[in-house]
Amino acid sequence: MNQINFDTFNLNIFKISSFILAQSANDAAKETAEQTKDLITKITTWKIGQGLIVVAISYITIKVIDKLVIWLSEQVAKEWRLRIKQFLPFLRMMVLTFTIIILMNLFLNISRENLIAVTGTVAVALGFAFKDYVSSIIAGIIGLFEAPYRVGDRIQIEDFYGEVIGYGLRGIRLQTPEDNVVTIPHNKIWTDAVSNANMGELEAQVVTEFYFAHEVDVELVQKILYRVAYTSKYTYLKLPILVIIEENPWGTLFKLKSYPLDARDEFIYKTDLTTRAKRAFGKYNLPYPRLMNMEES
């Protein structure tokens, strides 16, 4: 008899606990619904129209800023060109920030408590749903301050090399020597090395390679390469010019290291050096590596 009463007592306790939990869940759901109702203002056709107008103005403003900054950077002295272009990411970020604030004020009943609730909820939702996208945005914001690359820099990430022509919220646009535009997400800076040739400066070292047989007159080749570099109209003479020599199984490698006046002339400069150097080499009939030796290596 005592055992039956004890079991009945436990059963009653379980029912009461289940009722309390169900009631708590119901109250929590009602509270959440009330908070959501308080948070979201009455959405009307007029407000939707206003939101679309704000988005359109923001889009047009960003496009105008892009064109204006690029145009202005080409009008000033070349020493200031990259400095002006580097303001572009900050201006775009400011426009996007103001747009988000206006849209939140338009559609949300923002109080201090609601703002904290929205921020936390949005952060969690975006963190799970758009993990890679959010990672790219955070990396882009950090990149504004650490500056592994800026607009106008010549960088290499993975197999892509070129000039940074755009700095967006999610990634950068890279113009390659083949005139292709490659979009690379900012979160690459977490996992991949970023090689920056000029770090916001106009000058970037150019390495031009020349190949000869082992029996070549080394001093003559050095003299020709130095003369070619010093007499090029593209060379920035205030920076050092070096000729590095490496021995390989197939022959001798000469590396001419010098700087153009403007980093954007990198490939024109390399072509100029190669053309004039080969013209000088031809006058002396300098020996080139034999194909057989190169295949054996």
Tab-separated table of C-alpha atoms in Angstrom:
chain	number	residue	atom	x	y	z
A	1	MET	CA	0.000	0.000	0.000
A	2	ASN	CA	2.819	2.391	0.830
A	3	GLN	CA	4.569	1.466	-2.398
A	4	ILE	CA	1.414	2.297	-4.431
A	5	ASN	CA	1.056	5.675	-2.697
A	6	PHE	CA	4.720	6.441	-3.351
A	7	ASP	CA	4.360	5.636	-7.082
A	8	THR	CA	1.202	7.750	-7.269
A	9	PHE	CA	3.045	10.609	-5.581
A	10	ASN	CA	5.908	10.380	-8.101
A	11	LEU	CA	3.446	10.328	-10.973
A	12	ASN	CA	1.723	13.446	-9.669
A	13	ILE	CA	5.062	15.203	-9.262
A	14	PHE	CA	5.971	14.289	-12.875
A	15	LYS	CA	2.635	15.648	-14.143
A	16	ILE	CA	3.045	18.878	-12.196
A	17	SER	CA	6.627	19.306	-13.477
A	18	SER	CA	5.540	18.679	-17.057
A	19	PHE	CA	2.726	21.204	-16.690
A	20	ILE	CA	5.099	23.812	-15.255
A	21	LEU	CA	7.611	23.241	-18.075
A	22	ALA	CA	4.907	23.429	-20.721
A	23	GLN	CA	3.515	26.596	-19.156
A	24	SER	CA	7.012	28.118	-19.030
A	25	ALA	CA	7.612	27.266	-22.676
A	26	ASN	CA	4.254	28.752	-23.609
A	27	ASP	CA	5.013	31.924	-21.645
A	28	ALA	CA	8.430	32.159	-23.283
A	29	ALA	CA	6.892	31.794	-26.735
A	30	LYS	CA	4.336	34.512	-25.971
A	31	GLU	CA	7.062	36.768	-24.608
A	32	THR	CA	9.175	36.236	-27.723
A	33	ALA	CA	6.196	37.000	-29.939
A	34	GLU	CA	5.491	40.168	-27.985
A	35	GLN	CA	9.141	41.230	-28.244
A	36	THR	CA	9.125	40.597	-31.960
A	37	LYS	CA	5.894	42.563	-32.314
A	38	ASP	CA	7.401	45.433	-30.353
A	39	LEU	CA	10.613	45.248	-32.335
A	40	ILE	CA	9.194	45.324	-35.850
A	41	THR	CA	7.251	48.452	-36.710
A	42	LYS	CA	4.188	48.328	-38.889
A	43	ILE	CA	5.431	47.543	-42.380
A	44	THR	CA	3.588	49.464	-45.071
A	45	THR	CA	3.930	49.798	-48.808
A	46	TRP	CA	5.277	53.312	-48.301
A	47	LYS	CA	8.015	52.046	-45.957
A	48	ILE	CA	8.986	49.308	-48.410
A	49	GLY	CA	9.185	51.952	-51.109
A	50	GLN	CA	11.360	54.127	-48.877
A	51	GLY	CA	13.633	51.162	-48.196
A	52	LEU	CA	14.055	50.487	-51.922
A	53	ILE	CA	14.838	54.165	-52.515
A	54	VAL	CA	17.487	54.097	-49.772
A	55	VAL	CA	19.090	50.977	-51.277
A	56	ALA	CA	19.055	52.510	-54.767
A	57	ILE	CA	20.609	55.766	-53.519
A	58	SER	CA	23.268	53.778	-51.653
A	59	TYR	CA	24.100	51.767	-54.790
A	60	ILE	CA	24.332	54.884	-56.962
A	61	THR	CA	26.423	56.680	-54.321
A	62	ILE	CA	28.945	53.819	-54.187
A	63	LYS	CA	29.231	53.784	-57.989
A	64	VAL	CA	29.711	57.567	-58.086
A	65	ILE	CA	32.345	57.389	-55.323
A	66	ASP	CA	34.193	54.630	-57.216
A	67	LYS	CA	34.319	56.626	-60.447
A	68	LEU	CA	35.073	59.936	-58.710
A	69	VAL	CA	37.962	58.562	-56.640
A	70	ILE	CA	39.485	56.737	-59.629
A	71	TRP	CA	39.103	59.851	-61.812
A	72	LEU	CA	40.602	62.111	-59.145
A	73	SER	CA	43.538	59.767	-58.588
A	74	GLU	CA	44.419	60.015	-62.278
A	75	GLN	CA	44.295	63.827	-62.284
A	76	VAL	CA	46.718	64.514	-59.441
A	77	ALA	CA	50.481	64.043	-59.378
A	78	LYS	CA	51.412	60.356	-59.556
A	79	GLU	CA	52.921	60.506	-56.055
A	80	TRP	CA	49.390	61.001	-54.706
A	81	ARG	CA	47.590	58.528	-56.963
A	82	LEU	CA	47.728	55.520	-54.652
A	83	ARG	CA	47.057	57.624	-51.540
A	84	ILE	CA	43.754	58.808	-53.025
A	85	LYS	CA	42.754	55.323	-54.199
A	86	GLN	CA	43.323	53.954	-50.715
A	87	PHE	CA	40.450	56.080	-49.372
A	88	LEU	CA	38.008	54.089	-51.505
A	89	PRO	CA	37.384	51.159	-49.085
A	90	PHE	CA	36.711	53.531	-46.165
A	91	LEU	CA	34.234	55.610	-48.195
A	92	ARG	CA	32.386	52.489	-49.368
A	93	MET	CA	32.240	51.170	-45.793
A	94	MET	CA	30.807	54.473	-44.539
A	95	VAL	CA	28.046	54.443	-47.178
A	96	LEU	CA	27.102	50.846	-46.355
A	97	THR	CA	27.090	51.561	-42.607
A	98	PHE	CA	24.782	54.583	-43.001
A	99	THR	CA	22.493	52.558	-45.277
A	100	ILE	CA	22.132	49.761	-42.715
A	101	ILE	CA	21.423	52.268	-39.919
A	102	ILE	CA	18.716	54.018	-41.977
A	103	LEU	CA	17.042	50.706	-42.888
A	104	MET	CA	17.069	49.552	-39.264
A	105	ASN	CA	15.473	52.812	-38.114
A	106	LEU	CA	12.899	52.502	-40.867
A	107	PHE	CA	11.727	48.947	-40.200
A	108	LEU	CA	12.682	48.331	-36.574
A	109	ASN	CA	11.499	49.951	-33.371
A	110	ILE	CA	14.978	50.586	-32.060
A	111	SER	CA	15.362	51.055	-28.343
A	112	ARG	CA	18.447	50.271	-26.321
A	113	GLU	CA	17.151	46.831	-25.372
A	114	ASN	CA	15.903	46.086	-28.887
A	115	LEU	CA	19.193	47.147	-30.419
A	116	ILE	CA	21.079	44.696	-28.202
A	117	ALA	CA	18.573	41.956	-29.032
A	118	VAL	CA	18.799	42.615	-32.785
A	119	THR	CA	22.572	42.770	-32.763
A	120	GLY	CA	22.890	39.479	-30.896
A	121	THR	CA	20.263	37.695	-32.967
A	122	VAL	CA	21.640	38.900	-36.295
A	123	ALA	CA	25.198	38.038	-35.288
A	124	VAL	CA	24.240	34.468	-34.353
A	125	ALA	CA	22.078	33.983	-37.457
A	126	LEU	CA	24.717	35.324	-39.825
A	127	GLY	CA	27.435	33.382	-38.064
A	128	PHE	CA	25.722	30.075	-38.845
A	129	ALA	CA	24.067	30.843	-42.177
A	130	PHE	CA	26.837	32.857	-43.814
A	131	LYS	CA	29.950	31.690	-42.023
A	132	ASP	CA	32.330	32.203	-44.957
A	133	TYR	CA	30.712	35.496	-45.966
A	134	VAL	CA	30.940	36.887	-42.426
A	135	SER	CA	34.526	35.666	-42.193
A	136	SER	CA	35.333	37.602	-45.371
A	137	ILE	CA	33.648	40.756	-44.038
A	138	ILE	CA	35.557	40.570	-40.746
A	139	ALA	CA	38.809	39.946	-42.625
A	140	GLY	CA	38.046	42.938	-44.873
A	141	ILE	CA	37.501	45.219	-41.869
A	142	ILE	CA	40.728	44.001	-40.257
A	143	GLY	CA	42.469	44.456	-43.608
A	144	LEU	CA	41.562	48.156	-43.586
A	145	PHE	CA	43.782	48.606	-40.542
A	146	GLU	CA	46.501	45.986	-41.028
A	147	ALA	CA	46.658	46.777	-44.784
A	148	PRO	CA	48.097	43.550	-46.261
A	149	TYR	CA	46.891	45.075	-49.538
A	150	ARG	CA	45.363	48.351	-50.670
A	151	VAL	CA	43.898	49.688	-53.881
A	152	GLY	CA	46.772	50.162	-56.324
A	153	ASP	CA	49.044	47.522	-54.762
A	154	ARG	CA	50.474	44.738	-56.897
A	155	ILE	CA	49.963	41.503	-54.994
A	156	GLN	CA	49.988	37.747	-55.387
A	157	ILE	CA	47.566	35.401	-53.601
A	158	GLU	CA	47.842	31.721	-54.485
A	159	ASP	CA	48.385	31.621	-58.284
A	160	PHE	CA	46.873	35.046	-58.967
A	161	TYR	CA	49.059	38.114	-59.467
A	162	GLY	CA	48.029	41.606	-60.458
A	163	GLU	CA	46.942	45.075	-59.357
A	164	VAL	CA	44.224	45.607	-56.742
A	165	ILE	CA	41.623	47.716	-58.558
A	166	GLY	CA	38.737	47.328	-56.113
A	167	TYR	CA	38.226	46.772	-52.378
A	168	GLY	CA	34.711	45.570	-51.566
A	169	LEU	CA	32.875	44.394	-48.488
A	170	ARG	CA	33.466	40.704	-49.272
A	171	GLY	CA	36.668	40.717	-51.304
A	172	ILE	CA	39.060	42.478	-53.633
A	173	ARG	CA	39.148	42.708	-57.429
A	174	LEU	CA	42.519	41.880	-58.928
A	175	GLN	CA	43.447	42.820	-62.513
A	176	THR	CA	45.948	40.277	-63.876
A	177	PRO	CA	48.577	40.838	-66.594
A	178	GLU	CA	46.209	39.025	-68.988
A	179	ASP	CA	43.658	41.807	-68.274
A	180	ASN	CA	41.339	39.428	-66.424
A	181	VAL	CA	39.565	40.650	-63.283
A	182	VAL	CA	39.726	38.079	-60.460
A	183	THR	CA	37.606	38.423	-57.321
A	184	ILE	CA	39.331	37.083	-54.201
A	185	PRO	CA	37.532	36.950	-50.806
A	186	HIS	CA	39.199	38.721	-47.899
A	187	ASN	CA	39.235	35.588	-45.743
A	188	LYS	CA	42.160	34.301	-47.829
A	189	ILE	CA	44.382	36.344	-45.527
A	190	TRP	CA	43.588	33.830	-42.728
A	191	THR	CA	45.034	30.864	-44.641
A	192	ASP	CA	47.203	32.089	-47.552
A	193	ALA	CA	50.326	34.195	-47.783
A	194	VAL	CA	49.892	37.623	-49.420
A	195	SER	CA	52.891	38.829	-51.422
A	196	ASN	CA	52.804	42.618	-51.868
A	197	ALA	CA	55.281	44.124	-54.348
A	198	ASN	CA	54.913	47.808	-53.486
A	199	MET	CA	52.926	48.203	-50.215
A	200	GLY	CA	51.236	51.449	-51.206
A	201	GLU	CA	54.301	52.907	-52.929
A	202	LEU	CA	54.648	53.778	-56.605
A	203	GLU	CA	57.804	51.710	-57.025
A	204	ALA	CA	57.906	47.915	-57.210
A	205	GLN	CA	61.001	45.861	-57.956
A	206	VAL	CA	61.032	44.131	-61.340
A	207	VAL	CA	63.171	41.022	-61.857
A	208	THR	CA	64.151	40.334	-65.486
A	209	GLU	CA	65.856	37.002	-66.173
A	210	PHE	CA	68.405	36.151	-68.879
A	211	TYR	CA	69.791	32.677	-69.681
A	212	PHE	CA	73.242	31.858	-71.080
A	213	ALA	CA	75.599	28.920	-71.487
A	214	HIS	CA	78.307	28.240	-68.911
A	215	GLU	CA	81.096	29.585	-71.132
A	216	VAL	CA	79.544	33.067	-71.465
A	217	ASP	CA	81.610	36.126	-70.612
A	218	VAL	CA	80.085	36.967	-67.229
A	219	GLU	CA	81.634	40.402	-66.887
A	220	LEU	CA	80.429	41.433	-70.344
A	221	VAL	CA	76.851	40.319	-69.610
A	222	GLN	CA	76.891	42.223	-66.302
A	223	LYS	CA	78.164	45.372	-68.009
A	224	ILE	CA	75.449	45.173	-70.678
A	225	LEU	CA	72.663	44.618	-68.141
A	226	TYR	CA	73.733	47.529	-65.950
A	227	ARG	CA	73.941	49.813	-68.991
A	228	VAL	CA	70.511	48.693	-70.214
A	229	ALA	CA	68.923	49.374	-66.805
A	230	TYR	CA	70.575	52.756	-66.258
A	231	THR	CA	69.623	54.023	-69.726
A	232	SER	CA	65.973	52.906	-69.703
A	233	LYS	CA	63.494	55.791	-69.611
A	234	TYR	CA	61.355	53.780	-67.174
A	235	THR	CA	64.061	53.179	-64.529
A	236	TYR	CA	63.853	54.923	-61.162
A	237	LEU	CA	67.539	55.748	-60.720
A	238	LYS	CA	67.300	56.665	-57.031
A	239	LEU	CA	66.748	53.001	-56.109
A	240	PRO	CA	69.435	50.289	-56.407
A	241	ILE	CA	70.068	48.255	-59.553
A	242	LEU	CA	71.556	44.797	-59.064
A	243	VAL	CA	72.626	41.892	-61.265
A	244	ILE	CA	72.472	38.500	-59.529
A	245	ILE	CA	74.154	35.436	-61.060
A	246	GLU	CA	73.110	31.821	-60.439
A	247	GLU	CA	74.712	28.657	-61.788
A	248	ASN	CA	72.401	25.862	-62.947
A	249	PRO	CA	73.008	22.446	-64.586
A	250	TRP	CA	71.831	23.805	-67.956
A	251	GLY	CA	73.792	27.104	-67.826
A	252	THR	CA	74.061	30.495	-66.110
A	253	LEU	CA	71.077	32.564	-64.971
A	254	PHE	CA	71.349	36.363	-64.730
A	255	LYS	CA	68.707	38.289	-62.773
A	256	LEU	CA	68.469	42.028	-63.358
A	257	LYS	CA	66.740	43.649	-60.362
A	258	SER	CA	65.610	47.245	-60.806
A	259	TYR	CA	62.653	49.577	-60.200
A	260	PRO	CA	60.376	51.358	-62.674
A	261	LEU	CA	59.218	54.913	-61.993
A	262	ASP	CA	55.642	53.625	-61.734
A	263	ALA	CA	54.636	50.108	-60.651
A	264	ARG	CA	51.871	49.986	-63.273
A	265	ASP	CA	54.607	50.032	-65.979
A	266	GLU	CA	56.037	46.744	-64.706
A	267	PHE	CA	55.496	44.710	-67.881
A	268	ILE	CA	56.282	47.533	-70.293
A	269	TYR	CA	59.491	48.082	-68.352
A	270	LYS	CA	60.444	44.407	-68.440
A	271	THR	CA	59.784	44.313	-72.197
A	272	ASP	CA	61.949	47.391	-72.725
A	273	LEU	CA	64.829	45.869	-70.739
A	274	THR	CA	64.588	42.516	-72.519
A	275	THR	CA	64.385	44.044	-76.016
A	276	ARG	CA	67.381	46.347	-75.610
A	277	ALA	CA	69.441	43.706	-73.779
A	278	LYS	CA	68.905	41.103	-76.499
A	279	ARG	CA	69.863	43.667	-79.132
A	280	ALA	CA	73.157	44.217	-77.293
A	281	PHE	CA	73.725	40.478	-76.755
A	282	GLY	CA	73.310	39.871	-80.495
A	283	LYS	CA	76.249	42.136	-81.306
A	284	TYR	CA	78.584	39.918	-79.273
A	285	ASN	CA	77.125	36.530	-80.326
A	286	LEU	CA	76.837	35.433	-76.702
A	287	PRO	CA	76.113	31.688	-76.282
A	288	TYR	CA	72.689	30.613	-75.045
A	289	PRO	CA	71.983	27.319	-73.215
A	290	ARG	CA	71.629	24.345	-75.536
A	291	LEU	CA	68.215	22.720	-75.537
A	292	MET	CA	69.775	19.314	-74.899
A	293	ASN	CA	71.323	20.511	-71.644
A	294	MET	CA	68.032	22.073	-70.502
A	295	GLU	CA	66.146	18.823	-71.177
A	296	GLU	CA	68.727	16.825	-69.214
A	297	SER	CA	68.257	19.109	-66.193
